[in-house]
Amino acid sequence: MRAGERAYATLLDEIQTGALAPGTVLGEVEQSTRLGVSRTPLREALRRLASDGLVAQASPRVTVVAGIDADDIRALFELRRALETQAARSATVRGDGRLFTALAGEFAAVDTADADAYYSLIARFDVRIDDAVANPYLSAALRSVRTHLVRVRRMARDNPLRLSASAGEHELIARAIGAGDPELAAHATHVHLHNALTTILEALTEDPS
């Protein structure tokens, strides 16, 4: 992996997991030393993160981790709703229903107490959706949204009731796609996103930090 790719991957993970909190200053000298790269690949990594919307320029020489508030989350879910409901419809029409029926069975059996395993299953579901829609533009837009979703999903990780409900919602989406019912798949996706947004906004209200 090139130095710039390595720096980007490390910083992306740290921002998404919260190790680098919103507002953290990313000084070039400090980060270059910490990551073991020169300043040129670090700048490349910071440019990519800025393009992702994950860092921002507080001043011409100061880069900080971008914040994310309730308005940002609502805007993100507005876009997510449009993209994911269309993706569910397209996957139903173009995808292999047997693959989604199998995934529905996995969602029914998954132990949501193991959040990492659950989100690994979500990632595989996302890959199946991307493969099924066969639309590189839609998939690219979804990948961009998912980059930010990793940050906001952390707000629901410690809510076992929400994770259990989410597994049931994904099971219904996958079963609808597997059964070839595009409108049910889209509706189930809409309900899932409504519930996810509500939970995240409630968590943000309880812990405004």
mmCIF file with all atom_site columns, C-alpha atoms in Angstrom:
data_model
loop_
_atom_site.group_PDB
_atom_site.id
_atom_site.type_symbol
_atom_site.label_atom_id
_atom_site.label_alt_id
_atom_site.label_comp_id
_atom_site.label_asym_id
_atom_site.label_entity_id
_atom_site.label_seq_id
_atom_site.pdbx_PDB_ins_code
_atom_site.Cartn_x
_atom_site.Cartn_y
_atom_site.Cartn_z
_atom_site.occupancy
_atom_site.B_iso_or_equiv
_atom_site.pdbx_formal_charge
_atom_site.auth_seq_id
_atom_site.auth_comp_id
_atom_site.auth_asym_id
_atom_site.auth_atom_id
_atom_site.pdbx_PDB_model_num
ATOM 1   C CA . MET A 1 1   ? 0.000   0.000   0.000   1.00 0.00 ? 1   MET A CA 1
ATOM 2   C CA . ARG A 1 2   ? 1.356   3.421   -0.946  1.00 0.00 ? 2   ARG A CA 1
ATOM 3   C CA . ALA A 1 3   ? 2.112   5.893   1.855   1.00 0.00 ? 3   ALA A CA 1
ATOM 4   C CA . GLY A 1 4   ? -0.784  8.156   0.863   1.00 0.00 ? 4   GLY A CA 1
ATOM 5   C CA . GLU A 1 5   ? -3.223  5.233   0.776   1.00 0.00 ? 5   GLU A CA 1
ATOM 6   C CA . ARG A 1 6   ? -1.979  4.021   4.159   1.00 0.00 ? 6   ARG A CA 1
ATOM 7   C CA . ALA A 1 7   ? -2.339  7.465   5.731   1.00 0.00 ? 7   ALA A CA 1
ATOM 8   C CA . TYR A 1 8   ? -5.820  7.864   4.257   1.00 0.00 ? 8   TYR A CA 1
ATOM 9   C CA . ALA A 1 9   ? -6.980  4.446   5.458   1.00 0.00 ? 9   ALA A CA 1
ATOM 10  C CA . THR A 1 10  ? -5.678  5.069   8.989   1.00 0.00 ? 10  THR A CA 1
ATOM 11  C CA . LEU A 1 11  ? -7.170  8.544   9.311   1.00 0.00 ? 11  LEU A CA 1
ATOM 12  C CA . LEU A 1 12  ? -10.479 7.397   7.795   1.00 0.00 ? 12  LEU A CA 1
ATOM 13  C CA . ASP A 1 13  ? -10.765 4.587   10.332  1.00 0.00 ? 13  ASP A CA 1
ATOM 14  C CA . GLU A 1 14  ? -9.879  6.892   13.222  1.00 0.00 ? 14  GLU A CA 1
ATOM 15  C CA . ILE A 1 15  ? -12.460 9.480   12.156  1.00 0.00 ? 15  ILE A CA 1
ATOM 16  C CA . GLN A 1 16  ? -15.172 6.881   11.594  1.00 0.00 ? 16  GLN A CA 1
ATOM 17  C CA . THR A 1 17  ? -14.579 5.156   14.936  1.00 0.00 ? 17  THR A CA 1
ATOM 18  C CA . GLY A 1 18  ? -14.360 8.430   16.847  1.00 0.00 ? 18  GLY A CA 1
ATOM 19  C CA . ALA A 1 19  ? -10.694 8.029   17.815  1.00 0.00 ? 19  ALA A CA 1
ATOM 20  C CA . LEU A 1 20  ? -10.263 11.405  16.112  1.00 0.00 ? 20  LEU A CA 1
ATOM 21  C CA . ALA A 1 21  ? -13.177 13.444  17.422  1.00 0.00 ? 21  ALA A CA 1
ATOM 22  C CA . PRO A 1 22  ? -14.881 16.288  15.525  1.00 0.00 ? 22  PRO A CA 1
ATOM 23  C CA . GLY A 1 23  ? -12.813 19.435  15.811  1.00 0.00 ? 23  GLY A CA 1
ATOM 24  C CA . THR A 1 24  ? -9.501  17.603  16.268  1.00 0.00 ? 24  THR A CA 1
ATOM 25  C CA . VAL A 1 25  ? -6.697  19.571  14.611  1.00 0.00 ? 25  VAL A CA 1
ATOM 26  C CA . LEU A 1 26  ? -4.726  17.487  12.112  1.00 0.00 ? 26  LEU A CA 1
ATOM 27  C CA . GLY A 1 27  ? -1.363  19.224  12.090  1.00 0.00 ? 27  GLY A CA 1
ATOM 28  C CA . GLU A 1 28  ? 0.859   18.166  9.229   1.00 0.00 ? 28  GLU A CA 1
ATOM 29  C CA . VAL A 1 29  ? 4.036   17.751  11.257  1.00 0.00 ? 29  VAL A CA 1
ATOM 30  C CA . GLU A 1 30  ? 2.325   15.896  14.085  1.00 0.00 ? 30  GLU A CA 1
ATOM 31  C CA . GLN A 1 31  ? 0.329   13.571  11.823  1.00 0.00 ? 31  GLN A CA 1
ATOM 32  C CA . SER A 1 32  ? 3.263   12.875  9.495   1.00 0.00 ? 32  SER A CA 1
ATOM 33  C CA . THR A 1 33  ? 5.361   11.784  12.469  1.00 0.00 ? 33  THR A CA 1
ATOM 34  C CA . ARG A 1 34  ? 2.560   9.765   14.041  1.00 0.00 ? 34  ARG A CA 1
ATOM 35  C CA . LEU A 1 35  ? 1.677   7.937   10.826  1.00 0.00 ? 35  LEU A CA 1
ATOM 36  C CA . GLY A 1 36  ? 5.256   7.473   9.668   1.00 0.00 ? 36  GLY A CA 1
ATOM 37  C CA . VAL A 1 37  ? 4.808   9.206   6.308   1.00 0.00 ? 37  VAL A CA 1
ATOM 38  C CA . SER A 1 38  ? 6.208   12.326  4.725   1.00 0.00 ? 38  SER A CA 1
ATOM 39  C CA . ARG A 1 39  ? 4.126   15.462  4.373   1.00 0.00 ? 39  ARG A CA 1
ATOM 40  C CA . THR A 1 40  ? 3.356   14.922  0.670   1.00 0.00 ? 40  THR A CA 1
ATOM 41  C CA . PRO A 1 41  ? 1.394   11.649  1.112   1.00 0.00 ? 41  PRO A CA 1
ATOM 42  C CA . LEU A 1 42  ? -0.237  13.113  4.236   1.00 0.00 ? 42  LEU A CA 1
ATOM 43  C CA . ARG A 1 43  ? -1.494  16.061  2.205   1.00 0.00 ? 43  ARG A CA 1
ATOM 44  C CA . GLU A 1 44  ? -2.802  13.609  -0.401  1.00 0.00 ? 44  GLU A CA 1
ATOM 45  C CA . ALA A 1 45  ? -4.697  11.777  2.346   1.00 0.00 ? 45  ALA A CA 1
ATOM 46  C CA . LEU A 1 46  ? -6.113  15.019  3.754   1.00 0.00 ? 46  LEU A CA 1
ATOM 47  C CA . ARG A 1 47  ? -7.274  16.108  0.286   1.00 0.00 ? 47  ARG A CA 1
ATOM 48  C CA . ARG A 1 48  ? -9.166  12.820  -0.102  1.00 0.00 ? 48  ARG A CA 1
ATOM 49  C CA . LEU A 1 49  ? -10.735 13.180  3.337   1.00 0.00 ? 49  LEU A CA 1
ATOM 50  C CA . ALA A 1 50  ? -11.757 16.744  2.473   1.00 0.00 ? 50  ALA A CA 1
ATOM 51  C CA . SER A 1 51  ? -13.347 15.449  -0.737  1.00 0.00 ? 51  SER A CA 1
ATOM 52  C CA . ASP A 1 52  ? -15.228 12.896  1.404   1.00 0.00 ? 52  ASP A CA 1
ATOM 53  C CA . GLY A 1 53  ? -16.429 15.743  3.636   1.00 0.00 ? 53  GLY A CA 1
ATOM 54  C CA . LEU A 1 54  ? -14.708 14.276  6.692   1.00 0.00 ? 54  LEU A CA 1
ATOM 55  C CA . VAL A 1 55  ? -12.191 17.060  7.291   1.00 0.00 ? 55  VAL A CA 1
ATOM 56  C CA . ALA A 1 56  ? -12.442 20.800  6.782   1.00 0.00 ? 56  ALA A CA 1
ATOM 57  C CA . GLN A 1 57  ? -10.177 23.832  6.655   1.00 0.00 ? 57  GLN A CA 1
ATOM 58  C CA . ALA A 1 58  ? -10.592 25.899  9.812   1.00 0.00 ? 58  ALA A CA 1
ATOM 59  C CA . SER A 1 59  ? -8.105  28.343  8.294   1.00 0.00 ? 59  SER A CA 1
ATOM 60  C CA . PRO A 1 60  ? -5.685  28.226  5.346   1.00 0.00 ? 60  PRO A CA 1
ATOM 61  C CA . ARG A 1 61  ? -3.150  26.289  7.448   1.00 0.00 ? 61  ARG A CA 1
ATOM 62  C CA . VAL A 1 62  ? -5.360  24.405  9.873   1.00 0.00 ? 62  VAL A CA 1
ATOM 63  C CA . THR A 1 63  ? -7.237  21.201  8.976   1.00 0.00 ? 63  THR A CA 1
ATOM 64  C CA . VAL A 1 64  ? -9.728  19.773  11.474  1.00 0.00 ? 64  VAL A CA 1
ATOM 65  C CA . VAL A 1 65  ? -11.996 16.738  11.644  1.00 0.00 ? 65  VAL A CA 1
ATOM 66  C CA . ALA A 1 66  ? -15.409 17.862  10.404  1.00 0.00 ? 66  ALA A CA 1
ATOM 67  C CA . GLY A 1 67  ? -18.265 17.959  12.865  1.00 0.00 ? 67  GLY A CA 1
ATOM 68  C CA . ILE A 1 68  ? -21.581 16.201  12.397  1.00 0.00 ? 68  ILE A CA 1
ATOM 69  C CA . ASP A 1 69  ? -24.776 17.457  14.015  1.00 0.00 ? 69  ASP A CA 1
ATOM 70  C CA . ALA A 1 70  ? -28.478 16.704  13.856  1.00 0.00 ? 70  ALA A CA 1
ATOM 71  C CA . ASP A 1 71  ? -28.995 18.794  10.723  1.00 0.00 ? 71  ASP A CA 1
ATOM 72  C CA . ASP A 1 72  ? -26.124 16.988  8.969   1.00 0.00 ? 72  ASP A CA 1
ATOM 73  C CA . ILE A 1 73  ? -27.612 13.626  9.923   1.00 0.00 ? 73  ILE A CA 1
ATOM 74  C CA . ARG A 1 74  ? -31.086 14.587  8.676   1.00 0.00 ? 74  ARG A CA 1
ATOM 75  C CA . ALA A 1 75  ? -29.586 15.745  5.371   1.00 0.00 ? 75  ALA A CA 1
ATOM 76  C CA . LEU A 1 76  ? -27.579 12.529  5.084   1.00 0.00 ? 76  LEU A CA 1
ATOM 77  C CA . PHE A 1 77  ? -30.674 10.408  5.656   1.00 0.00 ? 77  PHE A CA 1
ATOM 78  C CA . GLU A 1 78  ? -32.676 12.451  3.152   1.00 0.00 ? 78  GLU A CA 1
ATOM 79  C CA . LEU A 1 79  ? -30.173 11.430  0.497   1.00 0.00 ? 79  LEU A CA 1
ATOM 80  C CA . ARG A 1 80  ? -29.862 7.909   1.902   1.00 0.00 ? 80  ARG A CA 1
ATOM 81  C CA . ARG A 1 81  ? -33.632 7.392   1.703   1.00 0.00 ? 81  ARG A CA 1
ATOM 82  C CA . ALA A 1 82  ? -33.731 8.353   -1.971  1.00 0.00 ? 82  ALA A CA 1
ATOM 83  C CA . LEU A 1 83  ? -30.764 6.174   -2.891  1.00 0.00 ? 83  LEU A CA 1
ATOM 84  C CA . GLU A 1 84  ? -31.567 3.092   -0.829  1.00 0.00 ? 84  GLU A CA 1
ATOM 85  C CA . THR A 1 85  ? -35.253 2.839   -1.701  1.00 0.00 ? 85  THR A CA 1
ATOM 86  C CA . GLN A 1 86  ? -34.337 3.012   -5.401  1.00 0.00 ? 86  GLN A CA 1
ATOM 87  C CA . ALA A 1 87  ? -31.543 0.486   -4.867  1.00 0.00 ? 87  ALA A CA 1
ATOM 88  C CA . ALA A 1 88  ? -33.991 -1.905  -3.179  1.00 0.00 ? 88  ALA A CA 1
ATOM 89  C CA . ARG A 1 89  ? -36.374 -1.655  -6.133  1.00 0.00 ? 89  ARG A CA 1
ATOM 90  C CA . SER A 1 90  ? -33.591 -2.161  -8.666  1.00 0.00 ? 90  SER A CA 1
ATOM 91  C CA . ALA A 1 91  ? -32.079 -5.085  -6.759  1.00 0.00 ? 91  ALA A CA 1
ATOM 92  C CA . THR A 1 92  ? -35.499 -6.766  -6.724  1.00 0.00 ? 92  THR A CA 1
ATOM 93  C CA . VAL A 1 93  ? -35.852 -6.476  -10.487 1.00 0.00 ? 93  VAL A CA 1
ATOM 94  C CA . ARG A 1 94  ? -32.250 -7.226  -11.493 1.00 0.00 ? 94  ARG A CA 1
ATOM 95  C CA . GLY A 1 95  ? -30.759 -9.332  -8.710  1.00 0.00 ? 95  GLY A CA 1
ATOM 96  C CA . ASP A 1 96  ? -30.695 -13.035 -7.896  1.00 0.00 ? 96  ASP A CA 1
ATOM 97  C CA . GLY A 1 97  ? -33.531 -13.454 -5.411  1.00 0.00 ? 97  GLY A CA 1
ATOM 98  C CA . ARG A 1 98  ? -32.025 -16.631 -3.966  1.00 0.00 ? 98  ARG A CA 1
ATOM 99  C CA . LEU A 1 99  ? -29.014 -14.704 -2.662  1.00 0.00 ? 99  LEU A CA 1
ATOM 100 C CA . PHE A 1 100 ? -31.258 -12.269 -0.798  1.00 0.00 ? 100 PHE A CA 1
ATOM 101 C CA . THR A 1 101 ? -33.457 -15.036 0.580   1.00 0.00 ? 101 THR A CA 1
ATOM 102 C CA . ALA A 1 102 ? -30.310 -16.622 1.978   1.00 0.00 ? 102 ALA A CA 1
ATOM 103 C CA . LEU A 1 103 ? -29.280 -13.293 3.502   1.00 0.00 ? 103 LEU A CA 1
ATOM 104 C CA . ALA A 1 104 ? -32.727 -12.970 5.076   1.00 0.00 ? 104 ALA A CA 1
ATOM 105 C CA . GLY A 1 105 ? -32.074 -16.253 6.851   1.00 0.00 ? 105 GLY A CA 1
ATOM 106 C CA . GLU A 1 106 ? -28.769 -14.913 8.142   1.00 0.00 ? 106 GLU A CA 1
ATOM 107 C CA . PHE A 1 107 ? -30.452 -11.774 9.487   1.00 0.00 ? 107 PHE A CA 1
ATOM 108 C CA . ALA A 1 108 ? -33.038 -13.943 11.232  1.00 0.00 ? 108 ALA A CA 1
ATOM 109 C CA . ALA A 1 109 ? -30.283 -15.934 12.950  1.00 0.00 ? 109 ALA A CA 1
ATOM 110 C CA . VAL A 1 110 ? -27.664 -13.235 13.629  1.00 0.00 ? 110 VAL A CA 1
ATOM 111 C CA . ASP A 1 111 ? -26.647 -12.512 17.224  1.00 0.00 ? 111 ASP A CA 1
ATOM 112 C CA . THR A 1 112 ? -26.898 -8.732  17.459  1.00 0.00 ? 112 THR A CA 1
ATOM 113 C CA . ALA A 1 113 ? -25.126 -8.836  20.821  1.00 0.00 ? 113 ALA A CA 1
ATOM 114 C CA . ASP A 1 114 ? -22.006 -9.168  18.662  1.00 0.00 ? 114 ASP A CA 1
ATOM 115 C CA . ALA A 1 115 ? -22.229 -5.763  16.988  1.00 0.00 ? 115 ALA A CA 1
ATOM 116 C CA . ASP A 1 116 ? -19.115 -6.308  14.871  1.00 0.00 ? 116 ASP A CA 1
ATOM 117 C CA . ALA A 1 117 ? -20.516 -9.532  13.418  1.00 0.00 ? 117 ALA A CA 1
ATOM 118 C CA . TYR A 1 118 ? -23.837 -7.824  12.775  1.00 0.00 ? 118 TYR A CA 1
ATOM 119 C CA . TYR A 1 119 ? -22.259 -4.914  10.919  1.00 0.00 ? 119 TYR A CA 1
ATOM 120 C CA . SER A 1 120 ? -20.149 -7.379  8.937   1.00 0.00 ? 120 SER A CA 1
ATOM 121 C CA . LEU A 1 121 ? -23.418 -8.960  7.770   1.00 0.00 ? 121 LEU A CA 1
ATOM 122 C CA . ILE A 1 122 ? -24.728 -5.488  6.887   1.00 0.00 ? 122 ILE A CA 1
ATOM 123 C CA . ALA A 1 123 ? -21.600 -4.909  4.796   1.00 0.00 ? 123 ALA A CA 1
ATOM 124 C CA . ARG A 1 124 ? -22.200 -8.143  2.877   1.00 0.00 ? 124 ARG A CA 1
ATOM 125 C CA . PHE A 1 125 ? -25.826 -7.123  2.329   1.00 0.00 ? 125 PHE A CA 1
ATOM 126 C CA . ASP A 1 126 ? -24.611 -3.785  0.922   1.00 0.00 ? 126 ASP A CA 1
ATOM 127 C CA . VAL A 1 127 ? -22.252 -5.575  -1.470  1.00 0.00 ? 127 VAL A CA 1
ATOM 128 C CA . ARG A 1 128 ? -25.113 -7.778  -2.699  1.00 0.00 ? 128 ARG A CA 1
ATOM 129 C CA . ILE A 1 129 ? -27.250 -4.683  -3.261  1.00 0.00 ? 129 ILE A CA 1
ATOM 130 C CA . ASP A 1 130 ? -24.471 -2.974  -5.229  1.00 0.00 ? 130 ASP A CA 1
ATOM 131 C CA . ASP A 1 131 ? -23.928 -6.065  -7.372  1.00 0.00 ? 131 ASP A CA 1
ATOM 132 C CA . ALA A 1 132 ? -27.649 -6.456  -8.013  1.00 0.00 ? 132 ALA A CA 1
ATOM 133 C CA . VAL A 1 133 ? -28.451 -2.865  -9.007  1.00 0.00 ? 133 VAL A CA 1
ATOM 134 C CA . ALA A 1 134 ? -25.735 -2.996  -11.714 1.00 0.00 ? 134 ALA A CA 1
ATOM 135 C CA . ASN A 1 135 ? -25.588 0.806   -11.761 1.00 0.00 ? 135 ASN A CA 1
ATOM 136 C CA . PRO A 1 136 ? -22.092 2.177   -11.075 1.00 0.00 ? 136 PRO A CA 1
ATOM 137 C CA . TYR A 1 137 ? -23.400 5.713   -10.508 1.00 0.00 ? 137 TYR A CA 1
ATOM 138 C CA . LEU A 1 138 ? -25.935 4.627   -7.914  1.00 0.00 ? 138 LEU A CA 1
ATOM 139 C CA . SER A 1 139 ? -23.375 2.377   -6.227  1.00 0.00 ? 139 SER A CA 1
ATOM 140 C CA . ALA A 1 140 ? -20.800 5.180   -6.108  1.00 0.00 ? 140 ALA A CA 1
ATOM 141 C CA . ALA A 1 141 ? -23.338 7.516   -4.495  1.00 0.00 ? 141 ALA A CA 1
ATOM 142 C CA . LEU A 1 142 ? -24.224 4.832   -1.945  1.00 0.00 ? 142 LEU A CA 1
ATOM 143 C CA . ARG A 1 143 ? -20.560 4.275   -1.092  1.00 0.00 ? 143 ARG A CA 1
ATOM 144 C CA . SER A 1 144 ? -20.161 7.984   -0.409  1.00 0.00 ? 144 SER A CA 1
ATOM 145 C CA . VAL A 1 145 ? -23.150 7.961   1.936   1.00 0.00 ? 145 VAL A CA 1
ATOM 146 C CA . ARG A 1 146 ? -21.876 4.844   3.720   1.00 0.00 ? 146 ARG A CA 1
ATOM 147 C CA . THR A 1 147 ? -18.573 6.583   4.443   1.00 0.00 ? 147 THR A CA 1
ATOM 148 C CA . HIS A 1 148 ? -20.476 9.008   6.676   1.00 0.00 ? 148 HIS A CA 1
ATOM 149 C CA . LEU A 1 149 ? -22.883 6.394   8.006   1.00 0.00 ? 149 LEU A CA 1
ATOM 150 C CA . VAL A 1 150 ? -20.074 4.601   9.834   1.00 0.00 ? 150 VAL A CA 1
ATOM 151 C CA . ARG A 1 151 ? -19.751 7.689   12.034  1.00 0.00 ? 151 ARG A CA 1
ATOM 152 C CA . VAL A 1 152 ? -23.426 8.010   12.878  1.00 0.00 ? 152 VAL A CA 1
ATOM 153 C CA . ARG A 1 153 ? -24.005 4.263   13.301  1.00 0.00 ? 153 ARG A CA 1
ATOM 154 C CA . ARG A 1 154 ? -21.763 4.374   16.367  1.00 0.00 ? 154 ARG A CA 1
ATOM 155 C CA . MET A 1 155 ? -24.619 6.180   18.097  1.00 0.00 ? 155 MET A CA 1
ATOM 156 C CA . ALA A 1 156 ? -26.799 3.049   17.841  1.00 0.00 ? 156 ALA A CA 1
ATOM 157 C CA . ARG A 1 157 ? -24.153 0.413   18.588  1.00 0.00 ? 157 ARG A CA 1
ATOM 158 C CA . ASP A 1 158 ? -24.834 0.498   22.322  1.00 0.00 ? 158 ASP A CA 1
ATOM 159 C CA . ASN A 1 159 ? -28.602 0.152   21.888  1.00 0.00 ? 159 ASN A CA 1
ATOM 160 C CA . PRO A 1 160 ? -29.294 -3.620  21.873  1.00 0.00 ? 160 PRO A CA 1
ATOM 161 C CA . LEU A 1 161 ? -33.018 -3.173  21.278  1.00 0.00 ? 161 LEU A CA 1
ATOM 162 C CA . ARG A 1 162 ? -32.338 -1.060  18.195  1.00 0.00 ? 162 ARG A CA 1
ATOM 163 C CA . LEU A 1 163 ? -29.825 -3.529  16.783  1.00 0.00 ? 163 LEU A CA 1
ATOM 164 C CA . SER A 1 164 ? -32.295 -6.382  17.237  1.00 0.00 ? 164 SER A CA 1
ATOM 165 C CA . ALA A 1 165 ? -35.051 -4.389  15.537  1.00 0.00 ? 165 ALA A CA 1
ATOM 166 C CA . SER A 1 166 ? -32.667 -3.416  12.745  1.00 0.00 ? 166 SER A CA 1
ATOM 167 C CA . ALA A 1 167 ? -31.876 -7.071  12.070  1.00 0.00 ? 167 ALA A CA 1
ATOM 168 C CA . GLY A 1 168 ? -35.592 -7.774  11.710  1.00 0.00 ? 168 GLY A CA 1
ATOM 169 C CA . GLU A 1 169 ? -35.991 -4.827  9.352   1.00 0.00 ? 169 GLU A CA 1
ATOM 170 C CA . HIS A 1 170 ? -33.111 -6.033  7.188   1.00 0.00 ? 170 HIS A CA 1
ATOM 171 C CA . GLU A 1 171 ? -34.590 -9.502  7.152   1.00 0.00 ? 171 GLU A CA 1
ATOM 172 C CA . LEU A 1 172 ? -37.854 -8.082  5.774   1.00 0.00 ? 172 LEU A CA 1
ATOM 173 C CA . ILE A 1 173 ? -36.017 -6.047  3.108   1.00 0.00 ? 173 ILE A CA 1
ATOM 174 C CA . ALA A 1 174 ? -33.999 -9.080  2.012   1.00 0.00 ? 174 ALA A CA 1
ATOM 175 C CA . ARG A 1 175 ? -37.083 -11.326 1.942   1.00 0.00 ? 175 ARG A CA 1
ATOM 176 C CA . ALA A 1 176 ? -38.999 -8.777  -0.148  1.00 0.00 ? 176 ALA A CA 1
ATOM 177 C CA . ILE A 1 177 ? -36.137 -8.580  -2.645  1.00 0.00 ? 177 ILE A CA 1
ATOM 178 C CA . GLY A 1 178 ? -35.881 -12.367 -2.690  1.00 0.00 ? 178 GLY A CA 1
ATOM 179 C CA . ALA A 1 179 ? -39.623 -12.665 -3.303  1.00 0.00 ? 179 ALA A CA 1
ATOM 180 C CA . GLY A 1 180 ? -39.484 -10.234 -6.220  1.00 0.00 ? 180 GLY A CA 1
ATOM 181 C CA . ASP A 1 181 ? -41.667 -7.540  -4.613  1.00 0.00 ? 181 ASP A CA 1
ATOM 182 C CA . PRO A 1 182 ? -40.017 -4.173  -5.383  1.00 0.00 ? 182 PRO A CA 1
ATOM 183 C CA . GLU A 1 183 ? -42.621 -2.004  -3.661  1.00 0.00 ? 183 GLU A CA 1
ATOM 184 C CA . LEU A 1 184 ? -42.479 -3.996  -0.426  1.00 0.00 ? 184 LEU A CA 1
ATOM 185 C CA . ALA A 1 185 ? -38.671 -3.851  -0.560  1.00 0.00 ? 185 ALA A CA 1
ATOM 186 C CA . ALA A 1 186 ? -38.756 -0.075  -1.001  1.00 0.00 ? 186 ALA A CA 1
ATOM 187 C CA . HIS A 1 187 ? -41.365 0.384   1.736   1.00 0.00 ? 187 HIS A CA 1
ATOM 188 C CA . ALA A 1 188 ? -39.438 -1.837  4.175   1.00 0.00 ? 188 ALA A CA 1
ATOM 189 C CA . THR A 1 189 ? -36.302 0.173   3.423   1.00 0.00 ? 189 THR A CA 1
ATOM 190 C CA . HIS A 1 190 ? -38.162 3.425   4.091   1.00 0.00 ? 190 HIS A CA 1
ATOM 191 C CA . VAL A 1 191 ? -39.432 2.134   7.455   1.00 0.00 ? 191 VAL A CA 1
ATOM 192 C CA . HIS A 1 192 ? -35.959 0.914   8.423   1.00 0.00 ? 192 HIS A CA 1
ATOM 193 C CA . LEU A 1 193 ? -34.392 4.290   7.646   1.00 0.00 ? 193 LEU A CA 1
ATOM 194 C CA . HIS A 1 194 ? -37.102 6.157   9.540   1.00 0.00 ? 194 HIS A CA 1
ATOM 195 C CA . ASN A 1 195 ? -36.473 4.023   12.621  1.00 0.00 ? 195 ASN A CA 1
ATOM 196 C CA . ALA A 1 196 ? -32.696 4.321   12.311  1.00 0.00 ? 196 ALA A CA 1
ATOM 197 C CA . LEU A 1 197 ? -32.837 8.118   12.006  1.00 0.00 ? 197 LEU A CA 1
ATOM 198 C CA . THR A 1 198 ? -35.194 8.421   14.971  1.00 0.00 ? 198 THR A CA 1
ATOM 199 C CA . THR A 1 199 ? -32.875 6.334   17.162  1.00 0.00 ? 199 THR A CA 1
ATOM 200 C CA . ILE A 1 200 ? -29.759 8.263   16.152  1.00 0.00 ? 200 ILE A CA 1
ATOM 201 C CA . LEU A 1 201 ? -31.365 11.655  16.747  1.00 0.00 ? 201 LEU A CA 1
ATOM 202 C CA . GLU A 1 202 ? -32.611 10.498  20.161  1.00 0.00 ? 202 GLU A CA 1
ATOM 203 C CA . ALA A 1 203 ? -29.082 9.360   21.048  1.00 0.00 ? 203 ALA A CA 1
ATOM 204 C CA . LEU A 1 204 ? -27.703 12.702  19.937  1.00 0.00 ? 204 LEU A CA 1
ATOM 205 C CA . THR A 1 205 ? -30.191 14.517  22.152  1.00 0.00 ? 205 THR A CA 1
ATOM 206 C CA . GLU A 1 206 ? -29.227 12.385  25.153  1.00 0.00 ? 206 GLU A CA 1
ATOM 207 C CA . ASP A 1 207 ? -25.504 12.912  24.543  1.00 0.00 ? 207 ASP A CA 1
ATOM 208 C CA . PRO A 1 208 ? -24.999 16.205  22.684  1.00 0.00 ? 208 PRO A CA 1
ATOM 209 C CA . SER A 1 209 ? -21.225 15.783  22.865  1.00 0.00 ? 209 SER A CA 1
#
